[in-house]
Amino acid sequence: MLSIRPEEDKKLREVLTALCSESRAKVVFLIDKAGQLISRSDAPAYTSNDITFASLTAGNVAASEALSKLLGDKTLNHAFTETEDEGIYMSLLDRKLILVIIFEKFASNLGIIRVKLKKYRPILEEIIRKIERKSEQEQQIGKEINFDEIDIDNLFE
Amino acid sequence: MPLINFATKEINCKIVYYGPGLSGKTANIKWIYDHIRPENKGELITLATETERTLFFDFVPIEVATVKGFKVRFHLYTTPGQIIYKISRKLILKGVDGIVFVADSQEERHDANLDTLDDMLNNMKELGIKFEDTPLVFQYNKRDLPNILPVEVLRKDLNKWNYPDFEAIAIRGVGVIETFKEITKLVVQKLKK
């Protein structure tokens, strides 16, 4: 279980927003390999279905990793998808998480993205390691959330 | 692996529908998607071939809000059932919090049920997912078709561990909600612990 506290969420958002701004990207997402969104940069002008985007990106990276293994490489470091106007750059953090940077091709390019990522990668990896260490020690999650309130019966019409 | 964010007050869990080809995994999540309240569901994504066989996965997020403001989001996935997609099935199991095994009740598909269950257990082992710690529900689907095996036979051959199980006709919604409720209940119970 990975649990993110408000102060950790704030820190992650700040770093992702700084990376987004300095690399002139539209938005930056941090997701896990199971397809769950962990955090994202502030990007008021950008709207998307983040949940679906995270799931499809994780699927894309998983398939690329499998292709890499088929070719005899043990690891995949990054993957790039290009649309007519936009670039989607996916890079693995600590081999566990996926950093996704979406940029418009007229505003930025892969070179800038990679240079700025080099600067912020160690900072992000350190924050994530701290969150993981803390999550391992936490025992009280079940007491902080009242799981009995979850009402599945009312979900259906 | 569940993800809990105390800032956005969200809990995310991953549930995977696993089973042989054409056993009704996609029919399950399509029925859930069609009958759930609009405010509780996200977009249904289907990565399928031209003949509507699942190529990679289907995905739909289901959200449940609690009184104290926490939102629990269940990410429902299906796996591609056909034998050739073994690698894809393993990729989708990554980070799973609960599994629904959808078996085909037809006698002629029982070998496929057994092979797919072995495939699932192997994939879990290779990914380091502890079988005994993973919430699991069995569903015996297609109970309306001729030439089906008695539930006792399916239970004896597939559900050796006595996990909760349900009979279903997924295409008509029979047993679909019961299965879904049970797996979500088990996943939430595990979170509590």
Short mmCIF file of C-alpha atoms in Angstrom, two decimals:
data_model
loop_
_atom_site.label_atom_id
_atom_site.label_comp_id
_atom_site.label_asym_id
_atom_site.label_seq_id
_atom_site.Cartn_x
_atom_site.Cartn_y
_atom_site.Cartn_z
CA MET A 1 0.00 0.00 0.00
CA LEU A 2 1.25 3.48 -0.90
CA SER A 3 -0.21 6.30 1.20
CA ILE A 4 0.41 9.93 0.37
CA ARG A 5 -0.03 12.60 3.06
CA PRO A 6 -1.09 16.20 2.22
CA GLU A 7 2.43 17.59 2.75
CA GLU A 8 3.89 14.91 0.44
CA ASP A 9 1.22 15.56 -2.18
CA LYS A 10 2.04 19.30 -2.03
CA LYS A 11 5.76 18.64 -2.45
CA LEU A 12 5.19 16.29 -5.39
CA ARG A 13 2.88 18.80 -7.09
CA GLU A 14 5.42 21.60 -6.63
CA VAL A 15 8.24 19.60 -8.22
CA LEU A 16 6.05 18.33 -11.08
CA THR A 17 4.77 21.87 -11.71
CA ALA A 18 8.33 23.24 -11.75
CA LEU A 19 9.38 20.54 -14.22
CA CYS A 20 6.33 21.29 -16.37
CA SER A 21 6.98 25.01 -16.38
CA GLU A 22 10.75 24.86 -17.03
CA SER A 23 10.39 22.31 -19.82
CA ARG A 24 7.55 24.36 -21.39
CA ALA A 25 5.28 21.32 -21.29
CA LYS A 26 1.46 21.26 -21.07
CA VAL A 27 1.21 18.89 -18.13
CA VAL A 28 3.26 16.31 -16.21
CA PHE A 29 1.75 13.17 -14.62
CA LEU A 30 3.27 10.74 -12.14
CA ILE A 31 1.62 7.30 -12.28
CA ASP A 32 2.39 3.81 -11.02
CA LYS A 33 2.82 0.72 -13.17
CA ALA A 34 -0.64 -0.52 -12.16
CA GLY A 35 -2.09 2.52 -13.99
CA GLN A 36 -3.00 4.64 -10.97
CA LEU A 37 -2.43 8.38 -10.94
CA ILE A 38 -0.17 9.42 -8.03
CA SER A 39 0.15 13.13 -8.74
CA ARG A 40 0.20 15.72 -11.52
CA SER A 41 1.48 19.21 -12.17
CA ASP A 42 -0.81 22.20 -11.93
CA ALA A 43 -1.99 22.97 -15.43
CA PRO A 44 -5.13 25.11 -15.33
CA ALA A 45 -5.45 25.30 -19.10
CA TYR A 46 -5.13 21.56 -19.60
CA THR A 47 -8.13 19.29 -19.19
CA SER A 48 -8.16 15.58 -19.80
CA ASN A 49 -9.53 12.41 -18.29
CA ASP A 50 -6.54 11.84 -16.00
CA ILE A 51 -7.73 8.44 -14.73
CA THR A 52 -8.14 6.96 -18.22
CA PHE A 53 -4.94 8.61 -19.39
CA ALA A 54 -2.98 7.02 -16.52
CA SER A 55 -4.41 3.57 -17.25
CA LEU A 56 -3.62 3.71 -20.97
CA THR A 57 -0.12 5.11 -20.36
CA ALA A 58 0.71 2.28 -17.95
CA GLY A 59 -0.54 -0.22 -20.56
CA ASN A 60 1.59 1.46 -23.21
CA VAL A 61 4.73 1.36 -21.04
CA ALA A 62 4.07 -2.25 -20.00
CA ALA A 63 3.79 -3.28 -23.66
CA SER A 64 6.98 -1.35 -24.54
CA GLU A 65 8.82 -3.06 -21.67
CA ALA A 66 7.67 -6.46 -22.92
CA LEU A 67 8.85 -5.56 -26.44
CA SER A 68 12.20 -4.48 -25.03
CA LYS A 69 12.57 -7.85 -23.28
CA LEU A 70 11.66 -9.70 -26.48
CA LEU A 71 14.52 -7.87 -28.18
CA GLY A 72 16.89 -9.02 -25.45
CA ASP A 73 17.12 -5.76 -23.45
CA LYS A 74 16.52 -6.13 -19.74
CA THR A 75 15.11 -2.68 -19.08
CA LEU A 76 13.16 0.12 -20.68
CA ASN A 77 14.18 3.64 -19.71
CA HIS A 78 11.75 5.73 -21.69
CA ALA A 79 9.17 5.67 -24.46
CA PHE A 80 7.92 8.38 -26.78
CA THR A 81 4.64 8.76 -28.59
CA GLU A 82 4.13 11.52 -31.13
CA THR A 83 0.84 12.87 -32.42
CA GLU A 84 0.46 15.53 -35.11
CA ASP A 85 0.81 18.42 -32.67
CA GLU A 86 1.94 16.90 -29.42
CA GLY A 87 4.63 14.71 -27.90
CA ILE A 88 4.09 12.29 -25.00
CA TYR A 89 7.36 11.43 -23.27
CA MET A 90 7.27 8.59 -20.72
CA SER A 91 10.22 7.94 -18.45
CA LEU A 92 10.63 5.36 -15.69
CA LEU A 93 11.53 6.50 -12.16
CA ASP A 94 13.29 3.91 -10.03
CA ARG A 95 11.88 1.31 -12.49
CA LYS A 96 8.61 1.47 -10.55
CA LEU A 97 6.84 4.68 -11.48
CA ILE A 98 6.17 6.41 -14.77
CA LEU A 99 6.66 10.11 -15.34
CA VAL A 100 4.60 11.34 -18.30
CA ILE A 101 5.32 14.69 -19.91
CA ILE A 102 2.92 16.02 -22.56
CA PHE A 103 4.16 18.93 -24.65
CA GLU A 104 3.14 20.84 -27.73
CA LYS A 105 5.73 20.51 -30.45
CA PHE A 106 5.71 24.22 -31.29
CA ALA A 107 6.45 25.09 -27.63
CA SER A 108 9.03 22.49 -26.57
CA ASN A 109 11.04 19.51 -27.77
CA LEU A 110 12.59 16.27 -26.53
CA GLY A 111 15.97 17.93 -25.89
CA ILE A 112 14.57 20.48 -23.44
CA ILE A 113 12.38 17.84 -21.78
CA ARG A 114 15.33 15.50 -21.20
CA VAL A 115 17.62 18.23 -19.85
CA LYS A 116 15.00 19.42 -17.34
CA LEU A 117 14.09 15.85 -16.39
CA LYS A 118 17.74 15.17 -15.58
CA LYS A 119 17.57 18.03 -13.07
CA TYR A 120 14.32 16.94 -11.40
CA ARG A 121 14.59 13.13 -11.58
CA PRO A 122 16.75 12.71 -8.42
CA ILE A 123 14.48 15.09 -6.47
CA LEU A 124 11.37 13.12 -7.45
CA GLU A 125 13.02 9.77 -6.76
CA GLU A 126 14.04 10.93 -3.28
CA ILE A 127 10.49 12.10 -2.45
CA ILE A 128 9.05 8.79 -3.67
CA ARG A 129 11.54 6.74 -1.65
CA LYS A 130 10.61 8.69 1.48
CA ILE A 131 6.89 8.08 0.83
CA GLU A 132 7.55 4.36 0.30
CA ARG A 133 9.58 4.06 3.50
CA LYS A 134 6.89 5.87 5.48
CA SER A 135 4.09 3.79 3.88
CA GLU A 136 5.84 0.58 4.96
CA GLN A 137 5.89 1.76 8.58
CA GLU A 138 2.28 2.95 8.70
CA GLN A 139 -0.10 0.65 10.51
CA GLN A 140 -3.03 2.94 11.25
CA ILE A 141 -4.62 3.54 7.84
CA GLY A 142 -7.65 1.39 8.64
CA LYS A 143 -8.45 3.49 11.71
CA GLU A 144 -8.20 6.83 9.90
CA ILE A 145 -10.79 5.95 7.27
CA ASN A 146 -14.22 4.59 8.04
CA PHE A 147 -14.48 1.82 5.47
CA ASP A 148 -17.93 0.81 6.75
CA GLU A 149 -19.31 3.92 5.05
CA ILE A 150 -18.58 2.54 1.60
CA ASP A 151 -22.00 1.78 0.14
CA ILE A 152 -21.81 -0.42 -2.94
CA ASP A 153 -25.59 -1.09 -2.89
CA ASN A 154 -26.44 2.43 -4.04
CA LEU A 155 -24.14 2.37 -7.04
CA PHE A 156 -26.63 0.84 -9.43
CA GLU A 157 -29.72 2.35 -11.05
CA MET B 1 -1.27 -2.26 -4.54
CA PRO B 2 -3.85 0.18 -3.14
CA LEU B 3 -2.96 3.86 -3.40
CA ILE B 4 -4.29 6.20 -0.70
CA ASN B 5 -3.96 9.95 -1.14
CA PHE B 6 -4.91 11.89 1.99
CA ALA B 7 -4.64 15.24 0.16
CA THR B 8 -7.13 14.44 -2.59
CA LYS B 9 -8.97 12.01 -0.26
CA GLU B 10 -8.85 9.18 -2.77
CA ILE B 11 -8.30 5.44 -2.43
CA ASN B 12 -7.52 3.54 -5.62
CA CYS B 13 -7.81 -0.24 -5.97
CA LYS B 14 -7.32 -2.50 -8.99
CA ILE B 15 -9.69 -5.39 -9.73
CA VAL B 16 -8.95 -7.75 -12.63
CA TYR B 17 -11.47 -10.05 -14.36
CA TYR B 18 -9.49 -13.12 -15.44
CA GLY B 19 -10.68 -16.17 -17.38
CA PRO B 20 -10.52 -18.11 -20.65
CA GLY B 21 -11.37 -16.60 -24.03
CA LEU B 22 -15.08 -15.82 -24.55
CA SER B 23 -15.97 -16.67 -20.94
CA GLY B 24 -17.71 -13.30 -20.48
CA LYS B 25 -15.17 -11.01 -18.77
CA THR B 26 -15.95 -8.05 -21.02
CA ALA B 27 -19.70 -8.82 -20.74
CA ASN B 28 -19.36 -8.42 -16.95
CA ILE B 29 -17.76 -5.00 -16.98
CA LYS B 30 -19.94 -3.77 -19.88
CA TRP B 31 -23.04 -4.71 -17.88
CA ILE B 32 -21.68 -2.93 -14.80
CA TYR B 33 -20.84 0.12 -16.92
CA ASP B 34 -24.32 0.22 -18.49
CA HIS B 35 -26.18 -0.05 -15.19
CA ILE B 36 -24.15 2.02 -12.79
CA ARG B 37 -25.18 5.60 -11.98
CA PRO B 38 -23.48 8.06 -14.39
CA GLU B 39 -21.92 10.05 -11.53
CA ASN B 40 -20.13 6.90 -10.28
CA LYS B 41 -18.44 5.83 -13.50
CA GLY B 42 -15.63 7.01 -15.72
CA GLU B 43 -15.04 6.28 -19.37
CA LEU B 44 -15.11 2.66 -20.59
CA ILE B 45 -11.98 1.92 -22.62
CA THR B 46 -11.95 -1.17 -24.81
CA LEU B 47 -8.80 -2.21 -26.64
CA ALA B 48 -10.30 -4.86 -28.90
CA THR B 49 -9.81 -6.41 -32.33
CA GLU B 50 -12.20 -5.71 -35.22
CA THR B 51 -14.20 -8.77 -34.17
CA GLU B 52 -14.57 -7.35 -30.65
CA ARG B 53 -12.22 -9.86 -29.01
CA THR B 54 -10.22 -8.17 -26.27
CA LEU B 55 -6.74 -7.43 -27.63
CA PHE B 56 -5.07 -5.90 -24.56
CA PHE B 57 -7.60 -4.93 -21.87
CA ASP B 58 -10.91 -3.25 -21.10
CA PHE B 59 -10.90 -0.63 -18.39
CA VAL B 60 -13.52 1.28 -16.44
CA PRO B 61 -13.11 3.26 -13.20
CA ILE B 62 -15.98 3.04 -10.67
CA GLU B 63 -16.14 5.63 -7.88
CA VAL B 64 -17.84 5.37 -4.51
CA ALA B 65 -17.99 8.44 -2.24
CA THR B 66 -18.12 8.03 1.54
CA VAL B 67 -19.81 10.31 4.04
CA LYS B 68 -16.54 11.64 5.41
CA GLY B 69 -15.41 12.68 1.96
CA PHE B 70 -13.08 9.85 0.99
CA LYS B 71 -13.60 8.59 -2.53
CA VAL B 72 -12.88 4.93 -3.27
CA ARG B 73 -12.12 4.27 -6.92
CA PHE B 74 -12.16 0.68 -8.18
CA HIS B 75 -10.26 0.29 -11.44
CA LEU B 76 -11.86 -2.65 -13.26
CA TYR B 77 -9.76 -4.42 -15.88
CA THR B 78 -10.32 -7.47 -18.05
CA THR B 79 -7.56 -9.60 -19.50
CA PRO B 80 -7.46 -10.96 -23.06
CA GLY B 81 -8.51 -14.60 -22.73
CA GLN B 82 -6.98 -16.13 -25.84
CA ILE B 83 -3.93 -18.34 -25.28
CA ILE B 84 -1.66 -16.22 -27.51
CA TYR B 85 -2.01 -13.20 -25.20
CA LYS B 86 -0.22 -14.75 -22.23
CA ILE B 87 2.23 -11.86 -21.84
CA SER B 88 -0.57 -9.27 -21.91
CA ARG B 89 -2.44 -11.10 -19.13
CA LYS B 90 0.64 -11.02 -16.94
CA LEU B 91 1.15 -7.28 -17.53
CA ILE B 92 -2.42 -6.51 -16.47
CA LEU B 93 -2.10 -8.44 -13.21
CA LYS B 94 0.63 -6.03 -12.01
CA GLY B 95 -0.49 -4.27 -8.83
CA VAL B 96 -3.78 -6.19 -8.59
CA ASP B 97 -5.84 -5.87 -5.39
CA GLY B 98 -8.61 -8.35 -6.21
CA ILE B 99 -9.41 -10.93 -8.89
CA VAL B 100 -12.66 -12.25 -10.36
CA PHE B 101 -12.11 -15.56 -12.15
CA VAL B 102 -14.82 -15.86 -14.82
CA ALA B 103 -15.21 -19.51 -15.79
CA ASP B 104 -17.16 -20.79 -18.81
CA SER B 105 -19.70 -23.37 -17.57
CA GLN B 106 -19.84 -25.27 -20.89
CA GLU B 107 -18.36 -28.75 -20.72
CA GLU B 108 -16.32 -28.27 -23.90
CA ARG B 109 -14.64 -25.18 -22.37
CA HIS B 110 -13.68 -26.77 -19.07
CA ASP B 111 -10.14 -27.57 -20.20
CA ALA B 112 -9.73 -23.89 -21.06
CA ASN B 113 -10.93 -22.97 -17.55
CA LEU B 114 -8.33 -25.25 -15.97
CA ASP B 115 -5.52 -24.05 -18.26
CA THR B 116 -6.37 -20.40 -17.57
CA LEU B 117 -6.46 -20.94 -13.82
CA ASP B 118 -2.97 -22.51 -14.01
CA ASP B 119 -1.85 -19.59 -16.16
CA MET B 120 -3.19 -17.13 -13.56
CA LEU B 121 -1.46 -18.89 -10.67
CA ASN B 122 1.84 -18.99 -12.60
CA ASN B 123 1.59 -15.32 -13.51
CA MET B 124 0.86 -14.37 -9.89
CA LYS B 125 3.86 -16.39 -8.72
CA GLU B 126 6.15 -14.79 -11.31
CA LEU B 127 4.97 -11.31 -10.31
CA GLY B 128 5.46 -12.07 -6.61
CA ILE B 129 1.73 -11.68 -5.83
CA LYS B 130 0.81 -13.86 -2.86
CA PHE B 131 -2.20 -15.95 -3.87
CA GLU B 132 -3.33 -16.52 -0.27
CA ASP B 133 -3.33 -12.75 0.42
CA THR B 134 -5.27 -11.77 -2.71
CA PRO B 135 -9.06 -11.41 -2.55
CA LEU B 136 -10.59 -13.75 -5.15
CA VAL B 137 -14.12 -14.54 -6.32
CA PHE B 138 -15.16 -17.23 -8.80
CA GLN B 139 -18.00 -16.78 -11.26
CA TYR B 140 -19.47 -19.70 -13.23
CA ASN B 141 -20.86 -17.94 -16.27
CA LYS B 142 -23.18 -18.92 -19.13
CA ARG B 143 -25.57 -20.90 -16.91
CA ASP B 144 -28.31 -20.50 -19.57
CA LEU B 145 -26.51 -22.55 -22.22
CA PRO B 146 -27.02 -26.27 -22.94
CA ASN B 147 -24.28 -28.76 -22.10
CA ILE B 148 -23.12 -27.01 -18.95
CA LEU B 149 -21.31 -28.70 -16.07
CA PRO B 150 -22.97 -28.87 -12.65
CA VAL B 151 -21.76 -26.14 -10.29
CA GLU B 152 -20.43 -28.83 -7.93
CA VAL B 153 -18.01 -30.03 -10.64
CA LEU B 154 -16.84 -26.51 -11.45
CA ARG B 155 -16.41 -25.74 -7.76
CA LYS B 156 -14.47 -28.94 -7.11
CA ASP B 157 -12.13 -28.46 -10.08
CA LEU B 158 -11.60 -24.70 -9.95
CA ASN B 159 -12.42 -23.36 -6.50
CA LYS B 160 -10.40 -25.75 -4.38
CA TRP B 161 -9.85 -23.04 -1.77
CA ASN B 162 -13.56 -22.33 -1.10
CA TYR B 163 -13.51 -18.71 -2.17
CA PRO B 164 -16.93 -17.06 -2.63
CA ASP B 165 -18.50 -18.13 -5.93
CA PHE B 166 -21.52 -17.17 -8.02
CA GLU B 167 -23.52 -18.54 -10.94
CA ALA B 168 -24.05 -16.02 -13.71
CA ILE B 169 -25.48 -15.18 -17.11
CA ALA B 170 -23.34 -12.10 -17.58
CA ILE B 171 -24.84 -11.03 -20.89
CA ARG B 172 -28.23 -10.61 -19.12
CA GLY B 173 -26.73 -9.25 -15.89
CA VAL B 174 -27.56 -12.31 -13.78
CA GLY B 175 -24.95 -12.67 -11.01
CA VAL B 176 -22.87 -9.72 -12.27
CA ILE B 177 -23.63 -7.27 -9.47
CA GLU B 178 -23.40 -9.98 -6.81
CA THR B 179 -19.91 -10.90 -8.04
CA PHE B 180 -18.83 -7.26 -8.19
CA LYS B 181 -20.16 -6.50 -4.71
CA GLU B 182 -18.39 -9.50 -3.23
CA ILE B 183 -14.98 -8.69 -4.71
CA THR B 184 -15.23 -5.01 -3.68
CA LYS B 185 -16.26 -6.10 -0.16
CA LEU B 186 -13.23 -8.42 0.09
CA VAL B 187 -10.85 -5.74 -1.22
CA VAL B 188 -12.19 -3.18 1.28
CA GLN B 189 -11.97 -5.73 4.13
CA LYS B 190 -8.31 -6.26 3.25
CA LEU B 191 -7.71 -2.48 3.29
CA LYS B 192 -9.23 -2.31 6.78
CA LYS B 193 -6.70 -4.80 8.07
#
